[in-house]
Coordinates of C-alpha atoms and ligand atoms in Angstrom, one line a residue:
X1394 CA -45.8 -14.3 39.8
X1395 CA -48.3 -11.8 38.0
X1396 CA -48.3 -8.7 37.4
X1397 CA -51.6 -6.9 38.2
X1398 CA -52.4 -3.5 36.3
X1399 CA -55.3 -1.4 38.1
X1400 CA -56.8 0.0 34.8
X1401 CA -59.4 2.9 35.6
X1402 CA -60.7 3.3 31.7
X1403 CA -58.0 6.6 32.0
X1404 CA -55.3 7.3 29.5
X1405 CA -52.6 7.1 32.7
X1406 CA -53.3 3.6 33.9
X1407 CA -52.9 2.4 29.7
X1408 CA -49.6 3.8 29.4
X1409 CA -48.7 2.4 33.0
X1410 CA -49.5 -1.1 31.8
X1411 CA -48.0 -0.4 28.1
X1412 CA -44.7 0.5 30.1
X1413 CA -44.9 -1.8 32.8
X1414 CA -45.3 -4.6 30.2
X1415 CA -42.3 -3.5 28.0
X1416 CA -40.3 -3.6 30.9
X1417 CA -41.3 -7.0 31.9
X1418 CA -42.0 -9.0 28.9
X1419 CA -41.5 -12.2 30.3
X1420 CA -44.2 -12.1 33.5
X1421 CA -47.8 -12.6 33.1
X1422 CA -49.5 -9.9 32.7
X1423 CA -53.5 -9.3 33.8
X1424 CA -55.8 -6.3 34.0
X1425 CA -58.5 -5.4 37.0
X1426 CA -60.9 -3.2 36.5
X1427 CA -63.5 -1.8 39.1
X1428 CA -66.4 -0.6 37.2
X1429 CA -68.9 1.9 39.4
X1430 CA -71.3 1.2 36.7
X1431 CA -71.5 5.0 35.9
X1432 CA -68.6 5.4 33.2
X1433 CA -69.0 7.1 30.0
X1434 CA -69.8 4.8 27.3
X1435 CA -66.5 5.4 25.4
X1436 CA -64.4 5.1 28.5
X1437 CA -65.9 1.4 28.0
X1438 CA -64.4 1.2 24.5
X1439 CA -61.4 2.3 25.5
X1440 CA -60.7 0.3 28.1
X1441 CA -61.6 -2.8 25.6
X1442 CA -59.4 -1.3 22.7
X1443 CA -56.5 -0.4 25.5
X1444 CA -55.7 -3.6 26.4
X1445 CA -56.9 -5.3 23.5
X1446 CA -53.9 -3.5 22.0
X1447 CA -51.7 -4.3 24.8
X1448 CA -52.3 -7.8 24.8
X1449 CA -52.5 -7.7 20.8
X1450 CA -56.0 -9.3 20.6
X1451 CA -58.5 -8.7 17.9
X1452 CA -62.1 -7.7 20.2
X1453 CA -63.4 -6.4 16.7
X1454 CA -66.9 -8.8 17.4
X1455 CA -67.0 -7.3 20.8
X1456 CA -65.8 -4.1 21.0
X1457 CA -69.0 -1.4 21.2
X1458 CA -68.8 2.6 19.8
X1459 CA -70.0 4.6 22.4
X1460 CA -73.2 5.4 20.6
X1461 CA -74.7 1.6 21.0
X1462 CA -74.8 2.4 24.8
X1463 CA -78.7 3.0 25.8
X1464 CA -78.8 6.1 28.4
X1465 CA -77.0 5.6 31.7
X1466 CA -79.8 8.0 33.6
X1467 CA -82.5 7.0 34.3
X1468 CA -85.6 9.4 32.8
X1469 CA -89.0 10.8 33.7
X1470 CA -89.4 11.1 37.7
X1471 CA -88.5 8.3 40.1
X1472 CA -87.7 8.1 43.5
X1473 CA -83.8 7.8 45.2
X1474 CA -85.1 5.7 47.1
X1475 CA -85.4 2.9 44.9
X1476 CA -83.3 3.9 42.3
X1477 CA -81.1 1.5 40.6
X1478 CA -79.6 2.8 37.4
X1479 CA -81.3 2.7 34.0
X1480 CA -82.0 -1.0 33.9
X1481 CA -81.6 -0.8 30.3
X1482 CA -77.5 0.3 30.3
X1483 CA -76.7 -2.0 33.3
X1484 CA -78.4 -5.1 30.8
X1485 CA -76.6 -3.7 28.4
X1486 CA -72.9 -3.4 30.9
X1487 CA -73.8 -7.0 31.9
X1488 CA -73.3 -8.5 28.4
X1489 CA -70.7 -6.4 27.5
X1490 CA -69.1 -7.9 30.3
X1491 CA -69.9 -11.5 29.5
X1492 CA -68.9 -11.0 25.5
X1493 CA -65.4 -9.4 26.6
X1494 CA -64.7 -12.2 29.1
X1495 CA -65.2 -14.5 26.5
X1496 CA -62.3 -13.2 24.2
X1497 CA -60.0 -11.0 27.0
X1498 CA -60.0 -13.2 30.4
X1499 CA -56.7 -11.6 31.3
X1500 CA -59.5 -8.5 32.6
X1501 CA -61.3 -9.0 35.1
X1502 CA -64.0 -7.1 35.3
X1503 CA -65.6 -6.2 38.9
X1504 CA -68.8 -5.1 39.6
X1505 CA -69.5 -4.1 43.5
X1506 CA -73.3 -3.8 42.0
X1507 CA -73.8 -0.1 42.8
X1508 CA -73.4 3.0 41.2
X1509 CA -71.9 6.1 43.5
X1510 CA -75.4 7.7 43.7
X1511 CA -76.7 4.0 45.6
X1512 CA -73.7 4.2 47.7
X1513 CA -74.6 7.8 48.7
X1514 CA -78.0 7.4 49.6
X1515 CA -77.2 4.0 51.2
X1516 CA -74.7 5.7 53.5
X1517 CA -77.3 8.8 53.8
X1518 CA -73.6 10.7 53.1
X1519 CA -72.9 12.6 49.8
X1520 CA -69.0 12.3 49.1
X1521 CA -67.1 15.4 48.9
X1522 CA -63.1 16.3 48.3
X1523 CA -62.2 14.4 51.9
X1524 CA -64.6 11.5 52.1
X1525 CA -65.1 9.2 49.0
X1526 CA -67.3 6.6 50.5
X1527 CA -68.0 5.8 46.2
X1528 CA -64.6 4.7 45.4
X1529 CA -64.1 3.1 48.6
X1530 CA -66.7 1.3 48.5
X1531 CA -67.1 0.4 44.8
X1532 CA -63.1 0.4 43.9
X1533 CA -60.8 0.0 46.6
X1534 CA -62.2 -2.1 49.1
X1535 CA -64.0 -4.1 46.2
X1536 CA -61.0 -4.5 44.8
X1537 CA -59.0 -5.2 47.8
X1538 CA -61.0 -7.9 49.5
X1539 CA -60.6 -9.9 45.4
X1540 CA -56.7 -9.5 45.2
X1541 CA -57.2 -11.1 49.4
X1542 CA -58.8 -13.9 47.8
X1543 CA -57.2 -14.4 44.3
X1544 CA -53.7 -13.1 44.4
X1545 CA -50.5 -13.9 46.2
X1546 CA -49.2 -11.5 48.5
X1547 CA -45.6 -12.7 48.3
X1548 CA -45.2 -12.8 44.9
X1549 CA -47.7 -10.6 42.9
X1550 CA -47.4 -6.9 41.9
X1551 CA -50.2 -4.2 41.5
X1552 CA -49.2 -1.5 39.2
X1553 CA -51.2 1.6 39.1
X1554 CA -51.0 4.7 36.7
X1555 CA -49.6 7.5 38.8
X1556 CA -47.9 9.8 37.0
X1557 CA -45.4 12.1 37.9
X1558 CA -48.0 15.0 38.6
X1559 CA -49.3 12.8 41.2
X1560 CA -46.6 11.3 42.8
X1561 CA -47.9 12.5 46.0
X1562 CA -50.6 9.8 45.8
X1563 CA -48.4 7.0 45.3
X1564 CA -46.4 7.8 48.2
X1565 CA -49.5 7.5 50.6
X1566 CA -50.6 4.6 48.6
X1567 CA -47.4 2.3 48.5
X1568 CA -46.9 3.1 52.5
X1569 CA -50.8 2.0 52.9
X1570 CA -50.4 -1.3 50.5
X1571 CA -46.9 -2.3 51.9
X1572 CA -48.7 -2.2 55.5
X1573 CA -50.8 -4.5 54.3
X1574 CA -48.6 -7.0 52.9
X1575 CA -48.9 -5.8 49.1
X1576 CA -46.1 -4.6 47.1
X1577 CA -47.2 -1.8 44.8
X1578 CA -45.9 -0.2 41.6
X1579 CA -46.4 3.2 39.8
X1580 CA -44.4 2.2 36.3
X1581 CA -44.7 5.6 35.1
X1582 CA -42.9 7.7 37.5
X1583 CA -39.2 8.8 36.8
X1584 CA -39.9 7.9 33.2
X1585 CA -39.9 9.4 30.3
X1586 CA -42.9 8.1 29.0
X1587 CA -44.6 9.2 32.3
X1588 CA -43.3 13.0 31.4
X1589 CA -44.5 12.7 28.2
X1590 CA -47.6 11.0 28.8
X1591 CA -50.5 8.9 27.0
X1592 CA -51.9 10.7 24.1
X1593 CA -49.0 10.4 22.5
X1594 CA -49.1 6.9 22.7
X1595 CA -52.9 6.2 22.2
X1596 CA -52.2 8.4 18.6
X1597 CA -49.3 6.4 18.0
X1598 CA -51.3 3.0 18.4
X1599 CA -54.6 4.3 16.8
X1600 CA -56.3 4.2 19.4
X1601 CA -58.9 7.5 19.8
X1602 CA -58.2 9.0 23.1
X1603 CA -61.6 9.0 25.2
X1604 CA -64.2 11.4 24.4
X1605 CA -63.8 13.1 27.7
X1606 CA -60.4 14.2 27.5
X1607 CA -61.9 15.5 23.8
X1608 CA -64.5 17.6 26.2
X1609 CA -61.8 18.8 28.2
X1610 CA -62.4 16.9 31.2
X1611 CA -59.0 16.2 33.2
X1612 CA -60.0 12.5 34.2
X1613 CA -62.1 9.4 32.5
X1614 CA -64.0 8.4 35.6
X1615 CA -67.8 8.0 36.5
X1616 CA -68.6 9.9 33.1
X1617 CA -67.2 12.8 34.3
X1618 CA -69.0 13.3 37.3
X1619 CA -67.4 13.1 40.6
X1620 CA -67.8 14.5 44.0
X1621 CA -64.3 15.2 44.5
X1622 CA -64.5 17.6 41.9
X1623 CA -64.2 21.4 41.6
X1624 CA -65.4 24.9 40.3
X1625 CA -63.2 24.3 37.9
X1626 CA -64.6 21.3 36.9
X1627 CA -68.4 21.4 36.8
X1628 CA -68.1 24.6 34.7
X1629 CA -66.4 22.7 32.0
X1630 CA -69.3 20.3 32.5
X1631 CA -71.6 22.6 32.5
X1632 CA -70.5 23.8 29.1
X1633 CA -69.4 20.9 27.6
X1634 CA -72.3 18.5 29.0
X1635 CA -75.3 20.1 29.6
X1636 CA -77.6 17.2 29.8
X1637 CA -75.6 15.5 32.6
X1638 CA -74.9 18.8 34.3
X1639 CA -78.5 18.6 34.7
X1640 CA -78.8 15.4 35.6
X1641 CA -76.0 15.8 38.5
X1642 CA -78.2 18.6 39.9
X1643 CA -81.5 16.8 39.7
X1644 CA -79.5 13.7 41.8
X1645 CA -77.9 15.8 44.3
X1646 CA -81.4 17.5 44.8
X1647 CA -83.0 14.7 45.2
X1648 CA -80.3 13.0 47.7
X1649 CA -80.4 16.1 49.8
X1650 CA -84.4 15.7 50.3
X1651 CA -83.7 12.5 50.7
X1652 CA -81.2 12.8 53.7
X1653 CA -82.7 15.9 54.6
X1654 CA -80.2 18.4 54.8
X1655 CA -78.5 20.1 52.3
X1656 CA -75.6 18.7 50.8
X1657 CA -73.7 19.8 48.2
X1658 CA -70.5 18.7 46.0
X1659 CA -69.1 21.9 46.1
X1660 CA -68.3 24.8 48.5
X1661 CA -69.1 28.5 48.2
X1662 CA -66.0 30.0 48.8
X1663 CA -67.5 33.7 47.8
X1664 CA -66.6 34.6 51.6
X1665 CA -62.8 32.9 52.7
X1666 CA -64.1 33.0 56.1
X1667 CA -67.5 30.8 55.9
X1668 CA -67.8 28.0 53.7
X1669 CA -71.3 27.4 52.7
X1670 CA -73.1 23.9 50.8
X1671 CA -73.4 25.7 47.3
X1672 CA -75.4 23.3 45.0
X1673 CA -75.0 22.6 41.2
X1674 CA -78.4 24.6 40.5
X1675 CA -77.1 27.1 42.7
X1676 CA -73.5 27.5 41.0
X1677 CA -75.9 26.8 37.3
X1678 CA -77.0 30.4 38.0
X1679 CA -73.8 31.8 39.5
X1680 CA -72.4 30.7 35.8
X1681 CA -75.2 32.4 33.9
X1682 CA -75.3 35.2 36.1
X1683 CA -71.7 35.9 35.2
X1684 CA -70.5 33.7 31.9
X1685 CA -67.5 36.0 31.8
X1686 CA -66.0 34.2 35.1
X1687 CA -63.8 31.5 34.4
X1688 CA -62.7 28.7 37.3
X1689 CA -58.8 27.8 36.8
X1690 CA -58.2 24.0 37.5
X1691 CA -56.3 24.3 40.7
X1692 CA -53.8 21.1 41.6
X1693 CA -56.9 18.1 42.7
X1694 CA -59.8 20.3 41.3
X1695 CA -60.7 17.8 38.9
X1696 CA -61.1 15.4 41.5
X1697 CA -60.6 11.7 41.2
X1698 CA -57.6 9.3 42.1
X1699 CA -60.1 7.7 43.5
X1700 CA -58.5 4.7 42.7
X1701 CA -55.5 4.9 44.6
X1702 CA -56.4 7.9 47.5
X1703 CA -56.9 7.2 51.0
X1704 CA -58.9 10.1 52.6
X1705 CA -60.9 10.0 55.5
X1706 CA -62.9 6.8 56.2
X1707 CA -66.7 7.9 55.4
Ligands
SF4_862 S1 -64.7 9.4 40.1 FE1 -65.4 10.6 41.9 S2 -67.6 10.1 42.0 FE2 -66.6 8.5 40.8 S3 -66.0 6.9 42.3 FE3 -64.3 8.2 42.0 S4 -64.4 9.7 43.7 FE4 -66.5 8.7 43.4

């Protein structure tokens, strides 16, 4: 029997595994991680260091600062069309990959091959708050169809790293899984640890929280880009990224000419009754326009859970 912990490169799914693992010391204990080949370089340290320390291993020869990543976008014009990533950071993601499985086998490290932007264009469908045909794609189905080939129904346990703000998710989640023959875990809810959650944790163990959270982005995924995101959001990107603000506008730009119509991420909702595509260069000058207006993260805003929610098929 193994215990399986979906690890996203958050702060939630570590303490999920840290607890799950003190509360089964004697099971084996393994780490999946579904990599859309867009994270922020340190949520690629921290995922190492995370379970490194979990699993008390020394990855000192392995483990990379976020500043030895090359770019992740690629620069000077290209066209969607053929765009694959920077070649340079996905050589560089391979032998990361290779080096860690040398020294941490207990991760396996899953790579669908795309980043969300392929997926978008390939679908001729950017994702929005409903329809996440990214994590679908790259994370849940990808990981899905391995745990159909390598693990045991009967016998194994996926553990995930709800908390108790999102216990909603889990509820939709477990129902979904247990249809399908898995049995699914969310070790933090109805815990303390889970009330109190991980930075706590990660201070106690020395391990430096991810620089996003440090930005003051609510999740660790896709280097803080995501289509399920908010107002809320992007302005804190906006702020606090500039660089790949821009870059998020220039892609979305370019996947709307390239599907031909104009989708957007996010809504104008500056009239309740009509919503209206508003794009990120759009909102860019809505922000300037007005610096003194501030977007509240509403419950979801942020986006994300992609791991574990089930929208609407795309
Ligand atoms: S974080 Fe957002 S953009 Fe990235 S895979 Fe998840 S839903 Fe898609």
């Amino acid at each position: 029997m193994t215990r399986y912990h979906s690890v996203s490169g958050g702060a939630g799914s570590w303490l999920a595994a840290k607890v799950d693992m003190a509360a089964h010391p004697n099971e084996e204990h393994r780490f999946l991680f579904a990599d859309t080949l867009y994270e922020d370089a340190d949520c690629y340290r921290f995922l190492i260091e995370g379970i490194a320390h979990l699993i008390d291993r020394d990855v000192s020869n392995v483990l990379p600062r976020a500043s030895d990543f090359p770019d992740y976008r690629v620069l000077g014009e290209f066209d969607i069309a053929t765009y694959a990533g920077n070649p340079e950071w996905r050589a560089f993601l391979a032998q990361l990959r290779a080096d860690v499985a040398e020294v941490m086998p207990e991760l396996t490290w899953l790579v669908e091959g795309r980043d969300p932007w392929e997926v978008f264009r390939d679908r001729k469908f950017l994702g929005n708050s409903r329809i996440d045909p990214c994590s679908k794609v790259l994370k849940r189905d990808f990981l899905a169809a391995w745990l159909d080939v390598n693990a045991d129904k009967a016998a194994d346990i996926i553990c995930v790293g709800i908390g108790p703000d999102e216990a909603h998710r889990y509820h939709v989640l477990a129902q979904r899984q247990m249809a399908a023959g898995w049995q699914y875990e969310a070790p933090l809810l109805g815990t303390f640890e889970g009330d109190i959650g991980a930075f706590v944790y990660l201070a106690k163990a020395g391990i430096e929280r991810p620089r996003l959270y440090r930005k003051n982005y609510i999740h660790n995924n896709c280097g803080g880009f995501c289509i399920k995101a908010g107002h809320a959001h992007y302005q804190n990107r906006f702020y606090a990224d500039p660089e790949r603000y821009a870059y998020d506008a220039m892609m979305e730009r370019k996947l709307a000419e390239y599907i031909g119509k104009p989708v957007t991420m996010l809504t104008d909702r500056a009239n309740d009754n009509v919503k209206k595509p508003l794009s990120l260069d759009e909102f860019a000058e809505r922000m300037l326009a007005k610096p003194q207006f501030i977007f509240e993260y509403e419950p979801g805003s942020s986006g994300c859970g992609c791991m574990v929610d089930y929208e609407e098929a795309a």
